[in-house]
PDB file of C-alpha atoms in Angstrom:
ATOM      1  CA  MET Z 105      36.283 -24.387  12.389  1.00  0.00           C
ATOM      2  CA  ALA Z 106      34.263 -26.867  10.380  1.00  0.00           C
ATOM      3  CA  ALA Z 107      35.340 -27.978   6.955  1.00  0.00           C
ATOM      4  CA  MET Z 108      33.251 -27.860   3.821  1.00  0.00           C
ATOM      5  CA  ALA Z 109      29.732 -29.212   4.015  1.00  0.00           C
ATOM      6  CA  GLY Z 110      28.079 -31.621   1.664  1.00  0.00           C
ATOM      7  CA  PRO Z 111      25.519 -30.437  -0.887  1.00  0.00           C
ATOM      8  CA  LEU Z 112      22.241 -28.993   0.310  1.00  0.00           C
ATOM      9  CA  ALA Z 113      19.590 -31.709   0.066  1.00  0.00           C
ATOM     10  CA  GLN Z 114      17.015 -29.723  -1.896  1.00  0.00           C
ATOM     11  CA  GLY Z 115      19.418 -27.991  -4.265  1.00  0.00           C
ATOM     12  CA  TRP Z 116      20.167 -24.300  -4.570  1.00  0.00           C
ATOM     13  CA  GLY Z 117      17.501 -21.817  -5.629  1.00  0.00           C
ATOM     14  CA  LEU Z 118      18.679 -20.074  -8.793  1.00  0.00           C
ATOM     15  CA  GLY Z 119      15.842 -18.190 -10.427  1.00  0.00           C
ATOM     16  CA  ALA Z 120      15.428 -17.325 -14.077  1.00  0.00           C
ATOM     17  CA  ALA Z 121      16.854 -13.864 -13.521  1.00  0.00           C
ATOM     18  CA  LEU Z 122      20.212 -15.337 -12.537  1.00  0.00           C
ATOM     19  CA  ARG Z 123      20.122 -18.023 -15.204  1.00  0.00           C
ATOM     20  CA  SER Z 124      19.741 -15.422 -17.934  1.00  0.00           C
ATOM     21  CA  ARG Z 125      22.037 -12.764 -16.459  1.00  0.00           C
ATOM     22  CA  ALA Z 126      24.788 -15.300 -15.875  1.00  0.00           C
ATOM     23  CA  ALA Z 127      25.403 -15.030 -19.609  1.00  0.00           C
ATOM     24  CA  LEU Z 128      26.103 -11.322 -19.371  1.00  0.00           C
ATOM     25  CA  ARG Z 129      29.218 -11.739 -17.284  1.00  0.00           C
ATOM     26  CA  PRO Z 130      30.964 -15.071 -16.699  1.00  0.00           C
ATOM     27  CA  LEU Z 131      29.427 -16.502 -13.513  1.00  0.00           C
ATOM     28  CA  GLY Z 132      27.726 -13.200 -12.666  1.00  0.00           C
ATOM     29  CA  LEU Z 133      29.867 -12.665  -9.569  1.00  0.00           C
ATOM     30  CA  LEU Z 134      31.538  -9.299  -9.530  1.00  0.00           C
ATOM     31  CA  ALA Z 135      29.806  -5.946  -9.339  1.00  0.00           C
ATOM     32  CA  PRO Z 136      32.573  -3.331  -9.074  1.00  0.00           C
ATOM     33  CA  PRO Z 137      31.203  -0.232  -7.297  1.00  0.00           C
ATOM     34  CA  ALA Z 138      32.403   2.171  -9.980  1.00  0.00           C
ATOM     35  CA  ARG Z 139      31.402   0.126 -13.043  1.00  0.00           C
ATOM     36  CA  GLY Z 140      28.257  -1.757 -12.000  1.00  0.00           C
ATOM     37  CA  VAL Z 141      27.660  -5.444 -12.681  1.00  0.00           C
ATOM     38  CA  LEU Z 142      28.671  -5.489 -16.308  1.00  0.00           C
ATOM     39  CA  GLY Z 143      32.270  -4.723 -17.071  1.00  0.00           C
ATOM     40  CA  PRO Z 144      33.912  -4.092 -20.457  1.00  0.00           C
ATOM     41  CA  GLY Z 145      33.582  -7.086 -22.730  1.00  0.00           C
ATOM     42  CA  ALA Z 146      31.046  -8.765 -20.452  1.00  0.00           C
ATOM     43  CA  GLY Z 147      29.565 -11.899 -21.901  1.00  0.00           C
ATOM     44  CA  SER Z 148      32.386 -12.520 -24.360  1.00  0.00           C
ATOM     45  CA  GLY Z 149      33.922 -15.423 -22.436  1.00  0.00           C
ATOM     46  CA  SER Z 150      32.960 -18.999 -23.163  1.00  0.00           C
ATOM     47  CA  GLY Z 151      33.817 -22.376 -21.705  1.00  0.00           C
ATOM     48  CA  GLU Z 152      36.642 -22.541 -19.188  1.00  0.00           C
ATOM     49  CA  ALA Z 153      38.164 -19.404 -20.665  1.00  0.00           C
ATOM     50  CA  GLY Z 154      34.987 -17.617 -19.619  1.00  0.00           C
ATOM     51  CA  LEU Z 155      35.402 -18.914 -16.093  1.00  0.00           C
ATOM     52  CA  GLU Z 156      38.952 -17.575 -15.929  1.00  0.00           C
ATOM     53  CA  GLU Z 157      37.682 -14.065 -16.637  1.00  0.00           C
ATOM     54  CA  ASN Z 158      36.040 -14.081 -13.242  1.00  0.00           C
ATOM     55  CA  PRO Z 159      38.234 -12.400 -10.588  1.00  0.00           C
ATOM     56  CA  PHE Z 160      37.287 -15.080  -8.044  1.00  0.00           C
ATOM     57  CA  TYR Z 161      38.264 -17.921 -10.381  1.00  0.00           C
ATOM     58  CA  GLY Z 162      41.627 -18.360  -8.649  1.00  0.00           C
ATOM     59  CA  LYS Z 163      39.985 -19.183  -5.332  1.00  0.00           C
ATOM     60  CA  TYR Z 164      38.043 -22.050  -6.924  1.00  0.00           C
ATOM     61  CA  ARG Z 165      40.576 -23.051  -9.606  1.00  0.00           C
ATOM     62  CA  HIS Z 166      41.694 -26.246  -7.875  1.00  0.00           C
ATOM     63  CA  LYS Z 167      38.111 -27.498  -7.500  1.00  0.00           C
ATOM     64  CA  ILE Z 168      37.296 -26.768 -11.134  1.00  0.00           C
ATOM     65  CA  GLN Z 169      40.491 -28.466 -12.309  1.00  0.00           C
ATOM     66  CA  GLU Z 170      39.848 -31.419 -10.012  1.00  0.00           C
ATOM     67  CA  LEU Z 171      36.381 -31.826 -11.522  1.00  0.00           C
ATOM     68  CA  ARG Z 172      37.862 -31.672 -15.020  1.00  0.00           C
ATOM     69  CA  ARG Z 173      40.398 -34.402 -14.168  1.00  0.00           C
ATOM     70  CA  SER Z 174      38.151 -36.711 -12.172  1.00  0.00           C
ATOM     71  CA  SER Z 175      34.926 -36.350 -14.173  1.00  0.00           C
ATOM     72  CA  PRO Z 176      35.677 -34.888 -17.606  1.00  0.00           C
ATOM     73  CA  ASP Z 177      32.230 -35.787 -18.908  1.00  0.00           C
ATOM     74  CA  VAL Z 178      30.537 -33.924 -16.047  1.00  0.00           C
ATOM     75  CA  PHE Z 179      32.870 -30.960 -16.553  1.00  0.00           C
ATOM     76  CA  GLU Z 180      32.105 -30.755 -20.277  1.00  0.00           C
ATOM     77  CA  SER Z 181      28.397 -31.137 -19.598  1.00  0.00           C
ATOM     78  CA  ARG Z 182      28.425 -28.151 -17.214  1.00  0.00           C
ATOM     79  CA  MET Z 183      30.388 -26.063 -19.694  1.00  0.00           C
ATOM     80  CA  GLU Z 184      27.790 -26.912 -22.340  1.00  0.00           C
ATOM     81  CA  LYS Z 185      25.014 -25.907 -19.952  1.00  0.00           C
ATOM     82  CA  ARG Z 186      26.679 -22.520 -19.474  1.00  0.00           C
ATOM     83  CA  SER Z 187      26.677 -22.090 -23.257  1.00  0.00           C
ATOM     84  CA  GLU Z 188      23.012 -23.064 -23.380  1.00  0.00           C
ATOM     85  CA  VAL Z 189      22.186 -20.473 -20.731  1.00  0.00           C
ATOM     86  CA  LYS Z 190      23.683 -17.803 -22.953  1.00  0.00           C
ATOM     87  CA  LYS Z 191      21.196 -18.693 -25.689  1.00  0.00           C
ATOM     88  CA  GLN Z 192      18.201 -18.473 -23.388  1.00  0.00           C
ATOM     89  CA  PRO Z 193      16.031 -15.329 -23.552  1.00  0.00           C
ATOM     90  CA  VAL Z 194      15.707 -13.067 -20.534  1.00  0.00           C
ATOM     91  CA  GLY Z 195      12.871 -14.404 -18.436  1.00  0.00           C
ATOM     92  CA  TYR Z 196      13.614 -18.064 -19.227  1.00  0.00           C
ATOM     93  CA  SER Z 197      12.512 -20.094 -16.223  1.00  0.00           C
ATOM     94  CA  LYS Z 198      13.118 -23.521 -14.768  1.00  0.00           C
ATOM     95  CA  GLN Z 199      11.025 -22.854 -11.696  1.00  0.00           C
ATOM     96  CA  GLY Z 200       9.356 -26.247 -12.086  1.00  0.00           C
ATOM     97  CA  GLU Z 201      12.687 -27.951 -11.502  1.00  0.00           C
ATOM     98  CA  PHE Z 202      13.376 -25.735  -8.506  1.00  0.00           C
ATOM     99  CA  ILE Z 203       9.973 -26.531  -6.979  1.00  0.00           C
ATOM    100  CA  ARG Z 204      10.681 -30.234  -7.450  1.00  0.00           C
ATOM    101  CA  CYS Z 205      13.968 -29.795  -5.576  1.00  0.00           C
ATOM    102  CA  MET Z 206      12.180 -27.969  -2.774  1.00  0.00           C
ATOM    103  CA  GLU Z 207       9.711 -30.826  -2.397  1.00  0.00           C
ATOM    104  CA  GLU Z 208      12.630 -33.191  -1.874  1.00  0.00           C
ATOM    105  CA  LYS Z 209      14.309 -31.025   0.763  1.00  0.00           C
ATOM    106  CA  ALA Z 210      13.584 -33.430   3.616  1.00  0.00           C
ATOM    107  CA  GLU Z 211      15.333 -36.336   1.904  1.00  0.00           C
ATOM    108  CA  GLY Z 212      18.900 -37.293   2.711  1.00  0.00           C
ATOM    109  CA  LEU Z 213      19.045 -35.578   6.111  1.00  0.00           C
ATOM    110  CA  GLY Z 214      19.408 -38.721   8.186  1.00  0.00           C
ATOM    111  CA  ALA Z 215      23.151 -38.581   8.735  1.00  0.00           C
ATOM    112  CA  LYS Z 216      24.488 -36.598  11.680  1.00  0.00           C
ATOM    113  CA  THR Z 217      27.510 -35.257   9.819  1.00  0.00           C
ATOM    114  CA  SER Z 218      27.616 -34.269   6.185  1.00  0.00           C
ATOM    115  CA  LYS Z 219      30.540 -34.815   3.859  1.00  0.00           C
ATOM    116  CA  GLY Z 220      33.412 -32.590   4.916  1.00  0.00           C
ATOM    117  CA  GLY Z 221      32.473 -31.993   8.548  1.00  0.00           C
ATOM    118  CA  PHE Z 222      29.401 -29.741   8.866  1.00  0.00           C
ATOM    119  CA  THR Z 223      26.947 -31.023  11.451  1.00  0.00           C
ATOM    120  CA  LYS Z 224      23.561 -32.249  10.303  1.00  0.00           C
ATOM    121  CA  ASP Z 225      20.665 -32.105  12.739  1.00  0.00           C
ATOM    122  CA  LYS Z 226      22.763 -29.987  15.090  1.00  0.00           C
ATOM    123  CA  THR Z 227      20.584 -29.702  18.184  1.00  0.00           C
ATOM    124  CA  LEU Z 228      20.515 -27.080  20.900  1.00  0.00           C
ATOM    125  CA  ASP Z 229      21.020 -29.850  23.475  1.00  0.00           C
ATOM    126  CA  SER Z 230      24.409 -30.548  21.907  1.00  0.00           C
ATOM    127  CA  ILE Z 231      25.483 -27.022  22.885  1.00  0.00           C
ATOM    128  CA  LEU Z 232      23.898 -26.355  26.271  1.00  0.00           C
ATOM    129  CA  ASN Z 233      21.649 -27.948  28.884  1.00  0.00           C
ATOM    130  CA  VAL Z 234      18.227 -26.756  27.746  1.00  0.00           C
ATOM    131  CA  GLU Z 235      16.388 -27.941  30.873  1.00  0.00           C
ATOM    132  CA  MET Z 236      18.825 -26.111  33.120  1.00  0.00           C
ATOM    133  CA  VAL Z 237      18.650 -22.808  31.261  1.00  0.00           C
ATOM    134  CA  LYS Z 238      14.838 -22.884  31.308  1.00  0.00           C
ATOM    135  CA  GLU Z 239      15.142 -21.850  34.949  1.00  0.00           C
ATOM    136  CA  LYS Z 240      16.939 -18.659  33.923  1.00  0.00           C
ATOM    137  CA  SER Z 241      15.589 -15.423  32.496  1.00  0.00           C
ATOM    138  CA  ALA Z 242      15.895 -14.478  28.840  1.00  0.00           C
ATOM    139  CA  GLU Z 243      18.559 -11.906  29.698  1.00  0.00           C
ATOM    140  CA  GLU Z 244      20.585 -14.481  31.642  1.00  0.00           C
ATOM    141  CA  ILE Z 245      20.373 -16.962  28.760  1.00  0.00           C
ATOM    142  CA  LYS Z 246      21.490 -14.244  26.357  1.00  0.00           C
ATOM    143  CA  GLN Z 247      24.518 -13.514  28.543  1.00  0.00           C
ATOM    144  CA  ILE Z 248      25.398 -17.209  28.778  1.00  0.00           C
ATOM    145  CA  TRP Z 249      25.084 -17.671  24.999  1.00  0.00           C
ATOM    146  CA  ASN Z 250      27.111 -14.599  24.150  1.00  0.00           C
ATOM    147  CA  GLN Z 251      29.799 -15.364  26.713  1.00  0.00           C
ATOM    148  CA  TYR Z 252      30.153 -18.949  25.487  1.00  0.00           C
ATOM    149  CA  PHE Z 253      30.560 -18.020  21.824  1.00  0.00           C
ATOM    150  CA  SER Z 254      32.587 -14.851  22.353  1.00  0.00           C
ATOM    151  CA  ALA Z 255      35.685 -17.023  22.787  1.00  0.00           C
ATOM    152  CA  LYS Z 256      34.955 -18.987  19.607  1.00  0.00           C
ATOM    153  CA  ASP Z 257      35.727 -18.088  16.010  1.00  0.00           C
ATOM    154  CA  THR Z 258      32.162 -18.121  14.754  1.00  0.00           C
ATOM    155  CA  VAL Z 259      28.938 -16.174  14.219  1.00  0.00           C
ATOM    156  CA  TYR Z 260      26.220 -16.127  16.880  1.00  0.00           C
ATOM    157  CA  ALA Z 261      23.199 -14.088  17.939  1.00  0.00           C
ATOM    158  CA  VAL Z 262      20.161 -13.968  20.213  1.00  0.00           C
ATOM    159  CA  ILE Z 263      17.170 -13.012  18.060  1.00  0.00           C
ATOM    160  CA  PRO Z 264      13.928 -11.599  19.528  1.00  0.00           C
ATOM    161  CA  ALA Z 265      11.039 -14.030  19.065  1.00  0.00           C
ATOM    162  CA  GLU Z 266       8.946 -11.563  17.066  1.00  0.00           C
ATOM    163  CA  LYS Z 267      11.756 -10.918  14.606  1.00  0.00           C
ATOM    164  CA  PHE Z 268      12.460 -14.606  14.046  1.00  0.00           C
ATOM    165  CA  ASP Z 269       8.749 -15.346  13.693  1.00  0.00           C
ATOM    166  CA  LEU Z 270       8.611 -12.852  10.829  1.00  0.00           C
ATOM    167  CA  MET Z 271      11.755 -14.323   9.246  1.00  0.00           C
ATOM    168  CA  TRP Z 272      10.392 -17.841   9.557  1.00  0.00           C
ATOM    169  CA  LYS Z 273       7.020 -17.047   7.999  1.00  0.00           C
ATOM    170  CA  ARG Z 274       8.714 -15.302   5.096  1.00  0.00           C
ATOM    171  CA  ALA Z 275      11.221 -18.131   4.650  1.00  0.00           C
ATOM    172  CA  GLN Z 276       8.336 -20.554   4.094  1.00  0.00           C
ATOM    173  CA  LYS Z 277       7.107 -18.423   1.198  1.00  0.00           C
ATOM    174  CA  CYS Z 278      10.504 -17.357  -0.117  1.00  0.00           C
ATOM    175  CA  PRO Z 279      13.156 -19.957   0.802  1.00  0.00           C
ATOM    176  CA  SER Z 280      16.028 -18.604  -1.289  1.00  0.00           C
ATOM    177  CA  PHE Z 281      17.734 -15.298  -1.977  1.00  0.00           C
ATOM    178  CA  LEU Z 282      20.864 -13.778  -3.474  1.00  0.00           C
ATOM    179  CA  TYR Z 283      23.253 -11.951  -1.128  1.00  0.00           C
ATOM    180  CA  ALA Z 284      26.156  -9.640  -1.959  1.00  0.00           C
ATOM    181  CA  LEU Z 285      29.343  -9.906   0.082  1.00  0.00           C
ATOM    182  CA  PRO Z 286      31.597  -6.821  -0.036  1.00  0.00           C
ATOM    183  CA  ARG Z 287      35.099  -7.560  -1.304  1.00  0.00           C
ATOM    184  CA  LYS Z 288      38.053  -5.344  -2.173  1.00  0.00           C
ATOM    185  CA  GLU Z 289      37.261  -5.907  -5.866  1.00  0.00           C
ATOM    186  CA  GLY Z 290      33.561  -5.170  -5.486  1.00  0.00           C
ATOM    187  CA  TYR Z 291      30.971  -7.780  -4.480  1.00  0.00           C
ATOM    188  CA  GLU Z 292      30.859 -11.569  -4.518  1.00  0.00           C
ATOM    189  CA  PHE Z 293      27.384 -13.081  -4.742  1.00  0.00           C
ATOM    190  CA  PHE Z 294      26.158 -15.868  -2.463  1.00  0.00           C
ATOM    191  CA  VAL Z 295      22.985 -17.945  -2.699  1.00  0.00           C
ATOM    192  CA  GLY Z 296      21.155 -18.396   0.619  1.00  0.00           C
ATOM    193  CA  GLN Z 297      18.730 -21.316   0.956  1.00  0.00           C
ATOM    194  CA  TRP Z 298      16.542 -22.165   3.960  1.00  0.00           C
ATOM    195  CA  SER Z 299      16.272 -25.847   4.943  1.00  0.00           C
ATOM    196  CA  GLY Z 300      14.093 -26.071   8.027  1.00  0.00           C
ATOM    197  CA  THR Z 301      15.516 -23.582  10.530  1.00  0.00           C
ATOM    198  CA  GLU Z 302      18.973 -23.827   8.949  1.00  0.00           C
ATOM    199  CA  LEU Z 303      20.061 -21.180   6.462  1.00  0.00           C
ATOM    200  CA  HIS Z 304      22.717 -22.462   4.041  1.00  0.00           C
ATOM    201  CA  PHE Z 305      24.982 -20.222   1.971  1.00  0.00           C
ATOM    202  CA  THR Z 306      27.295 -20.991  -0.908  1.00  0.00           C
ATOM    203  CA  SER Z 307      28.927 -18.724  -3.468  1.00  0.00           C
ATOM    204  CA  LEU Z 308      27.190 -18.285  -6.794  1.00  0.00           C
ATOM    205  CA  ILE Z 309      30.294 -19.493  -8.627  1.00  0.00           C
ATOM    206  CA  ASN Z 310      30.071 -22.684  -6.554  1.00  0.00           C
ATOM    207  CA  VAL Z 311      26.496 -23.291  -7.694  1.00  0.00           C
ATOM    208  CA  GLN Z 312      27.244 -22.519 -11.313  1.00  0.00           C
ATOM    209  CA  THR Z 313      30.270 -24.807 -11.490  1.00  0.00           C
ATOM    210  CA  GLN Z 314      28.981 -27.668  -9.315  1.00  0.00           C
ATOM    211  CA  GLY Z 315      25.217 -27.416  -9.695  1.00  0.00           C
ATOM    212  CA  GLU Z 316      23.025 -29.098  -7.089  1.00  0.00           C
ATOM    213  CA  THR Z 317      26.074 -30.804  -5.547  1.00  0.00           C
ATOM    214  CA  ALA Z 318      27.569 -27.440  -4.537  1.00  0.00           C
ATOM    215  CA  PRO Z 319      28.640 -27.640  -0.873  1.00  0.00           C
ATOM    216  CA  SER Z 320      27.497 -25.215   1.799  1.00  0.00           C
ATOM    217  CA  GLN Z 321      30.166 -22.734   2.839  1.00  0.00           C
ATOM    218  CA  LEU Z 322      28.194 -21.271   5.744  1.00  0.00           C
ATOM    219  CA  VAL Z 323      25.268 -22.669   7.748  1.00  0.00           C
ATOM    220  CA  LEU Z 324      23.283 -20.585  10.255  1.00  0.00           C
ATOM    221  CA  TYR Z 325      21.552 -22.743  12.889  1.00  0.00           C
ATOM    222  CA  HIS Z 326      18.459 -21.191  14.497  1.00  0.00           C
ATOM    223  CA  TYR Z 327      17.060 -22.723  17.695  1.00  0.00           C
ATOM    224  CA  PRO Z 328      13.407 -21.800  18.459  1.00  0.00           C
ATOM    225  CA  GLU Z 329      13.084 -24.100  21.492  1.00  0.00           C
ATOM    226  CA  LEU Z 330      12.946 -21.136  23.882  1.00  0.00           C
ATOM    227  CA  GLN Z 331      10.939 -18.865  21.599  1.00  0.00           C
ATOM    228  CA  LYS Z 332       7.540 -19.178  23.304  1.00  0.00           C
ATOM    229  CA  GLU Z 333       8.705 -19.435  26.901  1.00  0.00           C
ATOM    230  CA  LYS Z 334      11.582 -16.943  26.880  1.00  0.00           C
ATOM    231  CA  GLY Z 335      10.872 -14.827  23.810  1.00  0.00           C
ATOM    232  CA  ILE Z 336      14.254 -15.474  22.189  1.00  0.00           C
ATOM    233  CA  VAL Z 337      15.720 -17.624  19.412  1.00  0.00           C
ATOM    234  CA  LEU Z 338      19.379 -18.655  19.665  1.00  0.00           C
ATOM    235  CA  MET Z 339      21.591 -18.736  16.586  1.00  0.00           C
ATOM    236  CA  THR Z 340      25.096 -19.938  15.831  1.00  0.00           C
ATOM    237  CA  ALA Z 341      26.949 -21.050  12.728  1.00  0.00           C
ATOM    238  CA  GLU Z 342      29.503 -23.278  11.067  1.00  0.00           C
ATOM    239  CA  MET Z 343      31.569 -22.137   8.091  1.00  0.00           C
ATOM    240  CA  ASP Z 344      34.227 -23.252   5.672  1.00  0.00           C
ATOM    241  CA  SER Z 345      37.199 -21.193   6.825  1.00  0.00           C
ATOM    242  CA  LYS Z 346      38.960 -21.702   3.492  1.00  0.00           C
ATOM    243  CA  PHE Z 347      36.446 -19.385   1.854  1.00  0.00           C
ATOM    244  CA  LEU Z 348      34.998 -17.201   4.616  1.00  0.00           C
ATOM    245  CA  VAL Z 349      36.267 -15.526   7.762  1.00  0.00           C
ATOM    246  CA  VAL Z 350      34.044 -14.557  10.669  1.00  0.00           C
ATOM    247  CA  HIS Z 351      33.333 -10.937   9.738  1.00  0.00           C
ATOM    248  CA  GLN Z 352      32.318 -12.031   6.225  1.00  0.00           C
ATOM    249  CA  ALA Z 353      30.007 -14.709   7.624  1.00  0.00           C
ATOM    250  CA  GLN Z 354      28.621 -12.088  10.008  1.00  0.00           C
ATOM    251  CA  CYS Z 355      27.851  -9.851   7.048  1.00  0.00           C
ATOM    252  CA  LEU Z 356      25.796 -12.619   5.396  1.00  0.00           C
ATOM    253  CA  ALA Z 357      24.012 -13.365   8.677  1.00  0.00           C
ATOM    254  CA  ASN Z 358      23.171  -9.679   9.126  1.00  0.00           C
ATOM    255  CA  GLN Z 359      21.840  -9.532   5.581  1.00  0.00           C
ATOM    256  CA  ALA Z 360      19.497 -12.444   6.306  1.00  0.00           C
ATOM    257  CA  GLN Z 361      17.880 -10.311   9.001  1.00  0.00           C
ATOM    258  CA  LEU Z 362      18.029  -7.215   6.805  1.00  0.00           C
ATOM    259  CA  PHE Z 363      16.020  -8.832   4.002  1.00  0.00           C
ATOM    260  CA  TYR Z 364      13.794 -11.273   5.922  1.00  0.00           C
ATOM    261  CA  ALA Z 365      13.005  -9.257   9.062  1.00  0.00           C
ATOM    262  CA  THR Z 366      12.642  -5.799   7.555  1.00  0.00           C
ATOM    263  CA  ASP Z 367       9.606  -3.578   8.093  1.00  0.00           C
ATOM    264  CA  ARG Z 368      10.399  -1.854   4.813  1.00  0.00           C
ATOM    265  CA  SER Z 369       8.199  -3.311   2.087  1.00  0.00           C
ATOM    266  CA  GLU Z 370      10.603  -2.337  -0.717  1.00  0.00           C
ATOM    267  CA  THR Z 371      13.363  -4.385   0.899  1.00  0.00           C
ATOM    268  CA  TYR Z 372      11.374  -7.592   1.344  1.00  0.00           C
ATOM    269  CA  GLU Z 373       9.911  -7.130  -2.137  1.00  0.00           C
ATOM    270  CA  LEU Z 374      13.354  -8.003  -3.511  1.00  0.00           C
ATOM    271  CA  VAL Z 375      13.086 -11.409  -1.805  1.00  0.00           C
ATOM    272  CA  GLU Z 376       9.589 -11.950  -3.195  1.00  0.00           C
ATOM    273  CA  THR Z 377      10.715 -10.960  -6.669  1.00  0.00           C
ATOM    274  CA  PHE Z 378      13.675 -13.342  -6.579  1.00  0.00           C
ATOM    275  CA  ASN Z 379      11.435 -16.265  -5.599  1.00  0.00           C
ATOM    276  CA  HIS Z 380       8.231 -15.564  -7.522  1.00  0.00           C
ATOM    277  CA  ARG Z 381       8.958 -13.087 -10.345  1.00  0.00           C
ATOM    278  CA  SER Z 382      12.528 -13.978 -11.100  1.00  0.00           C
ATOM    279  CA  SER Z 383      12.510 -12.526 -14.619  1.00  0.00           C
ATOM    280  CA  GLU Z 384      12.059  -9.092 -12.990  1.00  0.00           C
ATOM    281  CA  PHE Z 385      14.870  -9.540 -10.465  1.00  0.00           C
ATOM    282  CA  LYS Z 386      17.788  -7.094 -10.661  1.00  0.00           C
ATOM    283  CA  TYR Z 387      20.719  -8.021  -8.485  1.00  0.00           C
ATOM    284  CA  MET Z 388      22.098  -4.484  -8.529  1.00  0.00           C
ATOM    285  CA  SER Z 389      19.078  -3.705  -6.327  1.00  0.00           C
ATOM    286  CA  VAL Z 390      20.532  -6.014  -3.667  1.00  0.00           C
ATOM    287  CA  ILE Z 391      23.768  -4.030  -3.655  1.00  0.00           C
ATOM    288  CA  ALA Z 392      21.857  -0.754  -3.525  1.00  0.00           C
ATOM    289  CA  GLU Z 393      19.789  -1.973  -0.564  1.00  0.00           C
ATOM    290  CA  LEU Z 394      22.896  -3.256   1.204  1.00  0.00           C
ATOM    291  CA  GLU Z 395      24.700   0.043   0.834  1.00  0.00           C
ATOM    292  CA  GLN Z 396      21.626   2.033   1.873  1.00  0.00           C
ATOM    293  CA  SER Z 397      21.363  -0.041   5.061  1.00  0.00           C
ATOM    294  CA  GLY Z 398      24.961   0.707   5.961  1.00  0.00           C
ATOM    295  CA  LEU Z 399      26.030  -2.942   6.014  1.00  0.00           C
ATOM    296  CA  GLY Z 400      27.934  -2.544   2.773  1.00  0.00           C
ATOM    297  CA  ARG Z 401      30.161   0.087   4.374  1.00  0.00           C
ATOM    298  CA  GLU Z 402      30.162  -1.209   7.938  1.00  0.00           C
ATOM    299  CA  LEU Z 403      31.244  -4.737   7.129  1.00  0.00           C
ATOM    300  CA  ARG Z 404      34.153  -4.154   4.831  1.00  0.00           C
ATOM    301  CA  PRO Z 405      37.055  -6.571   5.527  1.00  0.00           C
ATOM    302  CA  GLY Z 406      38.505  -5.992   8.974  1.00  0.00           C
ATOM    303  CA  GLN Z 407      35.317  -4.706  10.591  1.00  0.00           C
ATOM    304  CA  VAL Z 408      32.827  -6.719  12.594  1.00  0.00           C
ATOM    305  CA  SER Z 409      29.324  -5.716  13.658  1.00  0.00           C
ATOM    306  CA  ASP Z 410      27.777  -6.006  17.114  1.00  0.00           C
ATOM    307  CA  LYS Z 411      26.211  -9.441  17.646  1.00  0.00           C
ATOM    308  CA  SER Z 412      23.450  -8.210  19.889  1.00  0.00           C
TER     309      SER Z 412
END
């Protein structure tokens, strides 16, 4: 299993809705099913004490403490920024900064391996002989792909060309989204950001504590080389196993298709709102959509969906 990736080149897409709502509960991570997003005393924490109120703080404690020891000035600066966010009115936007980051997304991608072990520019040829499989049918290629990855501890799929084409077109217009991962305590939020045909995920707490340098914790690699000729797009993934296990990564991958490949206009409208009308975005709607789809129940810890 790959180790932690380096930061995503173009930065992570946090809209105004998240910037403002982050003040309402430290780091805006947990949405307990019975109590909703805001728990008792939400928004009362400040500084590092505010971070400690988050139930997922323990998982990231060593990284936060390491940052405080190694770069105290950076640590204090980020704590000050959290305080500034609390003073910002709902609807405050830094979309200009986000657009600037998106324009720089192609920079810094020259290296083959990013810091920590994730593969950059991971090609389909590095996995299988593309010229050889071109002689086979789409069904045969699907069987080969599934058989190869079934013995590996990772996420994989064979996506119909029409479905991926829809996802791809929508990703160009709406490159980022907020996903909710079911946990025993409720839900942990993850930011998903498209970079080319790669879809990078990192936890929201990661973004809010490390900013644009936040490392990817899951990368979905989509390979459209056979899309026109065979009508399929191959997908596999790398993840940071210290933070995610396979069925959790599978849940995020399934959600990417749920929100980007849906025929239901209300579902995709959440993605459009997050990207273009962020002051109107309500992340409880993501949880509601997830539970309505069945993924919220189906992919509780210990259960894995079909990778067909």
